[in-house]
Short mmCIF file of C-alpha atoms in Angstrom, two decimals:
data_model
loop_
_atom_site.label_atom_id
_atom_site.label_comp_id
_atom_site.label_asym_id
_atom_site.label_seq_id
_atom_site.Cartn_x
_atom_site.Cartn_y
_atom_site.Cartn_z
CA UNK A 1 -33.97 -52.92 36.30
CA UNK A 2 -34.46 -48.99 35.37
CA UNK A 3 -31.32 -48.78 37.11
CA UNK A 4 -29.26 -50.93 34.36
CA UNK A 5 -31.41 -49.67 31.90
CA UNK A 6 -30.02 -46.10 32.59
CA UNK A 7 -26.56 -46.97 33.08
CA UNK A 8 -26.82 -48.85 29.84
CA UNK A 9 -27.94 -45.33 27.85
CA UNK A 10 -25.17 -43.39 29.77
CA UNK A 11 -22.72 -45.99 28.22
CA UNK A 12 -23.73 -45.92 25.11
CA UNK A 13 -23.76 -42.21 24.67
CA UNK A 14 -20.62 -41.57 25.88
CA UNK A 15 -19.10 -44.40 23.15
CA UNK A 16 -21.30 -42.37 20.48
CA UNK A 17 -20.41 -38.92 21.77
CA UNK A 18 -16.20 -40.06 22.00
CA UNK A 19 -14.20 -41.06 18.16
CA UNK A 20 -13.09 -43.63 19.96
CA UNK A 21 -9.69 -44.79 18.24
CA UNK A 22 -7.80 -47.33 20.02
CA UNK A 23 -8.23 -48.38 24.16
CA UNK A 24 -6.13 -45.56 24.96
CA UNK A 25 -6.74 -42.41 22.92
CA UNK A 26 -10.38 -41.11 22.58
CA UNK A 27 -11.28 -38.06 20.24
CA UNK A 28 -14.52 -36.29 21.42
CA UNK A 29 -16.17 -32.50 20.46
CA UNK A 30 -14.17 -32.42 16.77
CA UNK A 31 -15.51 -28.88 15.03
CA UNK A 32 -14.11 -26.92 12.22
CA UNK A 33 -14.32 -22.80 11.08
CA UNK A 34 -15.78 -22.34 7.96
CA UNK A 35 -13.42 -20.60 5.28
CA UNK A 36 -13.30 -19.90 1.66
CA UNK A 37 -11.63 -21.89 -0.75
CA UNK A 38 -7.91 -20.85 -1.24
CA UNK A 39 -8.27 -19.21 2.63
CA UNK A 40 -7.80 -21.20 5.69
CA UNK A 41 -9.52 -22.79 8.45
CA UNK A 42 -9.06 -24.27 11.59
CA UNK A 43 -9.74 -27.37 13.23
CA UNK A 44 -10.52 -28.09 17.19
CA UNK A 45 -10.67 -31.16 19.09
CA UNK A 46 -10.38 -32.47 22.73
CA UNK A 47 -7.73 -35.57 22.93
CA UNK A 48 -8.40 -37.51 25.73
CA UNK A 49 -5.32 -40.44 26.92
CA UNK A 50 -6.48 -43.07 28.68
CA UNK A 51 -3.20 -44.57 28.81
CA UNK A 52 -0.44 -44.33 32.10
CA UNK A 53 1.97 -43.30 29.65
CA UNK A 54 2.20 -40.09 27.65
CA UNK A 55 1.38 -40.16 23.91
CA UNK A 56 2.47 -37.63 20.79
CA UNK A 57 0.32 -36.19 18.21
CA UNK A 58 3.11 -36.48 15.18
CA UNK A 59 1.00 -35.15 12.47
CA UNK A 60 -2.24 -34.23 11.08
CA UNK A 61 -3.41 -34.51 7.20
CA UNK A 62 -6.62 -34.37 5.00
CA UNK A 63 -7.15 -33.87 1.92
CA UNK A 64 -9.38 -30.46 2.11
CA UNK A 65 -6.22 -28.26 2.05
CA UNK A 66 -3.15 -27.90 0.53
CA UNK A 67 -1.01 -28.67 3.74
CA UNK A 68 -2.23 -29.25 7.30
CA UNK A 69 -0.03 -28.90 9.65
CA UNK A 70 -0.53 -28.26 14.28
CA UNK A 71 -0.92 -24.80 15.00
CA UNK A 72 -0.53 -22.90 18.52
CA UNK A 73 -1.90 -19.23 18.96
CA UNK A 74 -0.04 -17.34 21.62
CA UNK A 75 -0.36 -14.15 23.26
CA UNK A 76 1.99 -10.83 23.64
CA UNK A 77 2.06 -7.66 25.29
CA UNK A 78 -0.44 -5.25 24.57
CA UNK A 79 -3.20 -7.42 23.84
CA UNK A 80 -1.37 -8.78 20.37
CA UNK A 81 -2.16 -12.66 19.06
CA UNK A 82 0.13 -14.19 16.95
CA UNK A 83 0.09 -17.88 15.70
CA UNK A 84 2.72 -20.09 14.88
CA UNK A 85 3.38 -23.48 13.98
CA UNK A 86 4.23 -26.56 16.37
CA UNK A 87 6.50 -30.15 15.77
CA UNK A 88 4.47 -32.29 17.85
CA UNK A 89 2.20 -32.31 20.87
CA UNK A 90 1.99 -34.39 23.93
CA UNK A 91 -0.38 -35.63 25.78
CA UNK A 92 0.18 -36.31 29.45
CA UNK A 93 -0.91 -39.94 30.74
CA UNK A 94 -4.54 -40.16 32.13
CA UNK A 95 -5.46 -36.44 30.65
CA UNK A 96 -7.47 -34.54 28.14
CA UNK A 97 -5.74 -31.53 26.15
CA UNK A 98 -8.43 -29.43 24.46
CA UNK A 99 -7.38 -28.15 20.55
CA UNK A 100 -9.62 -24.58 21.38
CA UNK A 101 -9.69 -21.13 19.95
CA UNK A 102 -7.07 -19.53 21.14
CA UNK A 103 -4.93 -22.24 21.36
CA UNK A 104 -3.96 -25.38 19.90
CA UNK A 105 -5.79 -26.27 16.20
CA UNK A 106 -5.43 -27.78 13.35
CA UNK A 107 -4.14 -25.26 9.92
CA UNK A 108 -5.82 -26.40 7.33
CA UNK A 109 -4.01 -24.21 4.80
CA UNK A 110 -5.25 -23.43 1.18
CA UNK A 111 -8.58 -25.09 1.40
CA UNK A 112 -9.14 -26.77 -2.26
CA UNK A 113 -12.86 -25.57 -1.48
CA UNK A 114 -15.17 -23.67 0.29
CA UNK A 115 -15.90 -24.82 4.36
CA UNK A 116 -19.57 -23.63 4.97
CA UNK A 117 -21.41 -24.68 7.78
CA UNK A 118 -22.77 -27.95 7.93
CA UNK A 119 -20.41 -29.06 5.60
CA UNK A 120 -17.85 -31.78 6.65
CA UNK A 121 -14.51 -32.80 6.63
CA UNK A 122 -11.98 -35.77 7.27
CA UNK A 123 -8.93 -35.12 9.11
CA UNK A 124 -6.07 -38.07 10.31
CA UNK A 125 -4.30 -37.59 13.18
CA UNK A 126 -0.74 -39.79 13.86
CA UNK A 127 0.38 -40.43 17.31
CA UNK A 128 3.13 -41.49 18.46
CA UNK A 129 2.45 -44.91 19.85
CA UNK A 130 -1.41 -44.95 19.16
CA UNK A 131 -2.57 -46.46 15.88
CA UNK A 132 -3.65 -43.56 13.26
CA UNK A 133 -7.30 -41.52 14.53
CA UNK A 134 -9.60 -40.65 11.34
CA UNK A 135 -12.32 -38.17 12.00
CA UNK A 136 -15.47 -36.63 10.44
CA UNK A 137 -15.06 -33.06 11.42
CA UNK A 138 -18.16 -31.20 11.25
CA UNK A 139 -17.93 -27.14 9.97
CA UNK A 140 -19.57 -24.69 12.21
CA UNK A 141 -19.27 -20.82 12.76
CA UNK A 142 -19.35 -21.81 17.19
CA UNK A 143 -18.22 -24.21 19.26
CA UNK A 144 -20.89 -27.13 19.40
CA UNK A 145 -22.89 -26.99 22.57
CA UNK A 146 -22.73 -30.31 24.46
CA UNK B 1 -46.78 36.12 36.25
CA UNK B 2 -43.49 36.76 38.09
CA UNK B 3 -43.77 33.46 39.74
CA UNK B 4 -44.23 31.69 36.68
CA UNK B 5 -41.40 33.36 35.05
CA UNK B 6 -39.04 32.16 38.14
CA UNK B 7 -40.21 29.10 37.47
CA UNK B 8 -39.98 29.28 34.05
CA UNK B 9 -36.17 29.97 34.16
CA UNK B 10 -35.60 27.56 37.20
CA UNK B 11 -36.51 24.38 35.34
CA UNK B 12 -34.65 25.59 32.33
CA UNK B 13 -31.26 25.78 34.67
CA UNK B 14 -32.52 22.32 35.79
CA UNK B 15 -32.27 20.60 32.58
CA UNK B 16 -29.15 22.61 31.42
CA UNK B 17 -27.55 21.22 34.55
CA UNK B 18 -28.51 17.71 34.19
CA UNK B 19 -27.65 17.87 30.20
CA UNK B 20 -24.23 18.90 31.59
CA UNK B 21 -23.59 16.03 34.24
CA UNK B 22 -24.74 13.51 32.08
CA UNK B 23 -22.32 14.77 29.32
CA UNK B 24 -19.92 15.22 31.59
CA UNK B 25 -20.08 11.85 33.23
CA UNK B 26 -20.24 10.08 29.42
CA UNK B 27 -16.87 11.89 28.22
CA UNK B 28 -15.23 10.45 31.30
CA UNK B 29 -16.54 7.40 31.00
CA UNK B 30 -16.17 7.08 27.03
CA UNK B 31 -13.06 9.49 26.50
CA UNK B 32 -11.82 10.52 23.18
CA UNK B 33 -8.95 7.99 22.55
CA UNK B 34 -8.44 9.02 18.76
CA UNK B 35 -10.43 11.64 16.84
CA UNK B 36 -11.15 10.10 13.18
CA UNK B 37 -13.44 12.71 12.88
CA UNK B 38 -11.80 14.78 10.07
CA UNK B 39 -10.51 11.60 8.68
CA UNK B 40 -11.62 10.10 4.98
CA UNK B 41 -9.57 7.41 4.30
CA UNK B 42 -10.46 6.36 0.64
CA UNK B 43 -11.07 1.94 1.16
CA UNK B 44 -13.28 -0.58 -0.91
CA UNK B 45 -15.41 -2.41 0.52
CA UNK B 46 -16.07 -6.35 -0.82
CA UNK B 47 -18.41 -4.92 -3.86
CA UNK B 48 -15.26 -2.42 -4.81
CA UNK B 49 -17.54 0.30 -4.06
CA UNK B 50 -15.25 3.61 -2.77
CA UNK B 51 -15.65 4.20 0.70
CA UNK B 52 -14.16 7.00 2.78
CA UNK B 53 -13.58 6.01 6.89
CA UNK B 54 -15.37 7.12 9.00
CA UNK B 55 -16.75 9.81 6.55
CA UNK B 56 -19.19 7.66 4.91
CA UNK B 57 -20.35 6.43 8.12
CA UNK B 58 -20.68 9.80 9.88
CA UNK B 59 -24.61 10.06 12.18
CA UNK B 60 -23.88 6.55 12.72
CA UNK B 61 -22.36 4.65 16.03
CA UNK B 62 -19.44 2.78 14.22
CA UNK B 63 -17.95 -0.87 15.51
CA UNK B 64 -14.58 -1.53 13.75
CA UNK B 65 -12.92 -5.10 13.87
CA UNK B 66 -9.59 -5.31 12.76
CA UNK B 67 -8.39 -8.72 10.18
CA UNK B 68 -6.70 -10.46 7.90
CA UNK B 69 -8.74 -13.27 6.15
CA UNK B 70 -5.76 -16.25 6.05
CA UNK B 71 -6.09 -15.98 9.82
CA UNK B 72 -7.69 -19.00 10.99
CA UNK B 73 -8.22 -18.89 14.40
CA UNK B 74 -8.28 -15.04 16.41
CA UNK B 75 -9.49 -12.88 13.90
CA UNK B 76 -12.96 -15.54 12.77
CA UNK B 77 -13.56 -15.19 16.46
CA UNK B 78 -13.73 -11.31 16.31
CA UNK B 79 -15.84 -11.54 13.18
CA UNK B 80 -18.13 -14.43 14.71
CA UNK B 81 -18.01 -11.65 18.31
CA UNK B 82 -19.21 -8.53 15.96
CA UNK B 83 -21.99 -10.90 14.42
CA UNK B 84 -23.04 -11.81 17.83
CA UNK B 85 -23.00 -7.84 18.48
CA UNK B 86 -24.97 -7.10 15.23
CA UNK B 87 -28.00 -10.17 16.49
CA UNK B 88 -28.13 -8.43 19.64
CA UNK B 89 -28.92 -5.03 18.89
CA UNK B 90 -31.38 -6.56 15.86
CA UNK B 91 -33.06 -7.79 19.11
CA UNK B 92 -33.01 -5.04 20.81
CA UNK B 93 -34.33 -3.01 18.30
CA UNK B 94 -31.25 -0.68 18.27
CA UNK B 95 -30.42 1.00 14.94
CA UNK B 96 -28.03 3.28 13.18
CA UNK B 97 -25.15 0.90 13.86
CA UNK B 98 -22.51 0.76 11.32
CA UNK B 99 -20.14 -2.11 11.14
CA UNK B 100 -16.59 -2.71 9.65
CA UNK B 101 -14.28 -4.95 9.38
CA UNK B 102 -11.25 -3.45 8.02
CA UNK B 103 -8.04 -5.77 6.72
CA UNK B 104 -4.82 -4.72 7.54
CA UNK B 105 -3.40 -7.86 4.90
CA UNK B 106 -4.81 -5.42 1.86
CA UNK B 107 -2.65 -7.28 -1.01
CA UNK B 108 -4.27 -10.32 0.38
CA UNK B 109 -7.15 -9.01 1.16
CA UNK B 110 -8.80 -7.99 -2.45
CA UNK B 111 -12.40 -7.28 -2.78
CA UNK B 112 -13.39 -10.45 -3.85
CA UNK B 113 -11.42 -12.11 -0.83
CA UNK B 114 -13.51 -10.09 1.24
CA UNK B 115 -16.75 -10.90 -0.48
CA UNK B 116 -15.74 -15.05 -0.21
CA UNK B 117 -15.15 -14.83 3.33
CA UNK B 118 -18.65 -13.01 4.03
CA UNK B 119 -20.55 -15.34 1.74
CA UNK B 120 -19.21 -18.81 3.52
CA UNK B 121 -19.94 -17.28 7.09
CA UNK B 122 -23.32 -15.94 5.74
CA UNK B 123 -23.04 -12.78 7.30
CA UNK B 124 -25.56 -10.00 7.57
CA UNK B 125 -24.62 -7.24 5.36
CA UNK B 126 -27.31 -4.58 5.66
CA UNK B 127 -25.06 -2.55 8.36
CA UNK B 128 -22.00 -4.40 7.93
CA UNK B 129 -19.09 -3.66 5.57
CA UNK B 130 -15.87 -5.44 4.81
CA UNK B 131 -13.07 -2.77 4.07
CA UNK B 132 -9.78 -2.90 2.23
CA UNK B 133 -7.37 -0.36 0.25
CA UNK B 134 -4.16 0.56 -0.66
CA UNK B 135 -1.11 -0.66 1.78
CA UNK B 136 0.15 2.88 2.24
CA UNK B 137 -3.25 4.17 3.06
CA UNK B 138 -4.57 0.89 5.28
CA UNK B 139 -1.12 1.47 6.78
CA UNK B 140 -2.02 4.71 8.36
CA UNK B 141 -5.39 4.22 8.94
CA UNK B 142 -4.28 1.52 11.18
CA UNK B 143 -1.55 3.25 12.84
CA UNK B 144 -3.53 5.86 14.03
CA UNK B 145 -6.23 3.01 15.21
CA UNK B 146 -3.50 2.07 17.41
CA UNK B 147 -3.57 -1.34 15.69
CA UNK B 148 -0.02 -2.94 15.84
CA UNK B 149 0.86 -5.27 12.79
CA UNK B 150 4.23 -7.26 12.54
CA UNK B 151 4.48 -10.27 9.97
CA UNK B 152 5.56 -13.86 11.13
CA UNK B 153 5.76 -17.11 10.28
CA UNK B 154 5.10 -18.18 6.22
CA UNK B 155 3.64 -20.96 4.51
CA UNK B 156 4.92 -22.20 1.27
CA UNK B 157 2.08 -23.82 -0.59
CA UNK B 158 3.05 -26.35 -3.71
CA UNK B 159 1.63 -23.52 -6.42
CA UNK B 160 4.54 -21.46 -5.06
CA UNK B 161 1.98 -19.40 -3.42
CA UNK B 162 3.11 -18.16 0.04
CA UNK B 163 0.73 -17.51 2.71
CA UNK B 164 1.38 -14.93 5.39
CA UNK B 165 0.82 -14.48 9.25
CA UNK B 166 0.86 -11.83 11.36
CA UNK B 167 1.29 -10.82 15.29
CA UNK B 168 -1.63 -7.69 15.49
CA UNK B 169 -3.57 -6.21 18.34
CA UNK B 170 -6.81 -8.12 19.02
CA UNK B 171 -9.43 -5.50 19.11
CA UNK B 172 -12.51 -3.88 18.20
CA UNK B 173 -13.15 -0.75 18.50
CA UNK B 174 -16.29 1.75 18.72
CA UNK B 175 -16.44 5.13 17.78
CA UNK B 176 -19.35 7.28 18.01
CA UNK B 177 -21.05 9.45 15.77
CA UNK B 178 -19.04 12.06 15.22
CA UNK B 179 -16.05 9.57 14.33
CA UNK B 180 -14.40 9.87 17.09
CA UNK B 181 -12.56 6.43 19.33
CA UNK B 182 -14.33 5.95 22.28
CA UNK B 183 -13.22 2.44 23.75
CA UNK B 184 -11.11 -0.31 22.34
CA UNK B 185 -12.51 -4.04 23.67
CA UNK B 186 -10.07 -7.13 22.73
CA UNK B 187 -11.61 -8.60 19.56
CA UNK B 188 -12.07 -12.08 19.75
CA UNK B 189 -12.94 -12.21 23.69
CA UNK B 190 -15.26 -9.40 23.89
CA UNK B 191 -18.18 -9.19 26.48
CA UNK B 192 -20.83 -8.65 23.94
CA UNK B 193 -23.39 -7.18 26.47
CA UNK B 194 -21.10 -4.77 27.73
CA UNK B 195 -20.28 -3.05 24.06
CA UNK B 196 -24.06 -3.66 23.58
CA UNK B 197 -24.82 -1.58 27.16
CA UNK B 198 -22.06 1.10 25.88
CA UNK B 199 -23.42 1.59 22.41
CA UNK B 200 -27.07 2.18 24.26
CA UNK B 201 -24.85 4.83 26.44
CA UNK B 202 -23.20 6.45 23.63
CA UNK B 203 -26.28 7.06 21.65
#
């Protein structure tokens, strides 16, 4: 009986933890930077397909900034970063791909207002062949701690 | 009385020797990579106040972080790194510290800029400073930082107003109290105990 009861909780916080968005796609550990208004910020996710076939992340929107658009920070020699911006993204079947510092994210360029922490956002995501993923971003200065 | 003389003089080569070594063994482990120390580079910082670098600074241990404040995802994490820096030696109890943050996007970069982006992050400013200037004189300060700087990509926003990237070195630097380089760490992945460890070294 404790047994199901457990397995029941695990269940349940996993569906609450995950931005679940269709059977296939799940959204989970969605943060954002903070950022002044005019500046920009950035937004980081983990995307996690379900599915046996690949999926695309087309596009991303919201209405905080004055264009959004996918991101990817790279490396060069001599310890330089640049950043620069990407078409699409896919997602290989039964995989996660982690949006992280230093990596993939979200531009959200010329915030219409200030990002502080605590504050939050809504960003849309369009895939490919998954129906449209709408999440509540919350702002903070770390990654959340799980 | 002649013994105590000896004596006298013995311990006083003792502790010149040891003075020496450990002198010695913190030049080679923090060697001079650039000397700033006859350097005043006239900047603002985010209140417009004038401030010359490292001049201003000079008695204190200085950690400089290198930005540009439309950079969304490298250079927060070396600001978010130096504030982890700055808790840690509050801890610790360690003081005469100086921080900076210097912009090398300075006709971005105003002032006010500056003061917006530590007000939303709610950064400690008693030993921290956000510095800016003109481009000629930002452009030198940072070339003999050994900071690298090459524009990129653009964004077009629908006010006309175009935003800037950049490629640039990822570092943060600490000088000591003279003004002088003495290690470069990469900015946004930084090991905050060991520049923590260093700064106790250097001091």
């Amino acid at each position: 009986m404790n047994k199901k009861i457990f397995t029941t909780v695990i269940v349940l916080q996993v569906i609450l933890s995950e931005q679940i968005i269709s059977q296939t796609i799940s959204i989970k550990d969605a943060w954002a930077r903070p950022a002044s208004k005019g500046r920009n910020s950035a937004v980081y996710f983990t995307i996690i397909n379900n599915n046996i076939s690949p999926d695309t992340l087309l596009k991303a929107s919201s209405d905080i900034a004055e264009k959004t658009e996918i991101h990817e920070t790279f490396k060069r020699e001599n310890n330089m970063m640049g950043m620069r911006a990407v078409k699409f993204v896919s997602i290989n079947p039964k995989s996660e791909l982690k949006f992280k510092p230093g990596g993939f994210h979200i531009m959200l360029i010329g915030l219409k207002k200030n990002l502080a922490e605590k504050d939050t956002l809504i960003l849309k995501l369009k895939f490919k062949h998954t129906k449209d993923a709408i999440l509540k971003v919350p702002v903070n200065e770390n990654m959340p701690k799980n | 009385m002649f013994n105590l003389k000896l004596n006298q003089n013995f311990i006083f080569v003792l502790l010149l020797l040891t003075a020496l070594i450990i002198l010695a063994s913190c030049s080679k482990k923090f060697p001079v990579i650039e000397d700033f120390s006859k350097e005043k580079f006239s900047l603002l910082n985010q209140d417009s106040s004038n401030i010359f670098f490292p001049e201003s600074f000079k008695g204190k241990i200085i950690v400089a972080g290198y930005i540009f404040t439309n950079c969304p995802d490298i250079c927060p994490l070396t600001t978010n790194n130096m504030r982890l820096i700055q808790e840690k030696l509050k801890k610790e109890n360690i003081q005469n510290v100086q921080f900076v943050s210097i912009s090398f996007d300075p006709i971005e970069d105003r002032p006010s800029i500056l003061k917006d982006y530590t007000k939303v992050r709610n950064l400690d400013l008693s030993n921290w400073q956000f510095l800016t200037g003109e481009k000629k004189i930002i452009d030198s300060l940072i070339k003999k930082a050994g900071i690298v700087v090459i524009p990129s990509d653009s964004t077009l926003l629908d006010g006309r107003r175009k935003i800037y990237y950049y490629v640039h070195t990822d570092r943060i630097q600490l000088f000591d109290k003279e003004g002088k380089v003495r290690k470069n760490y990469p900015g946004s992945k930084i090991n905050v105990d060991e520049i923590v460890n260093d700064i106790k070294e250097l001091k």
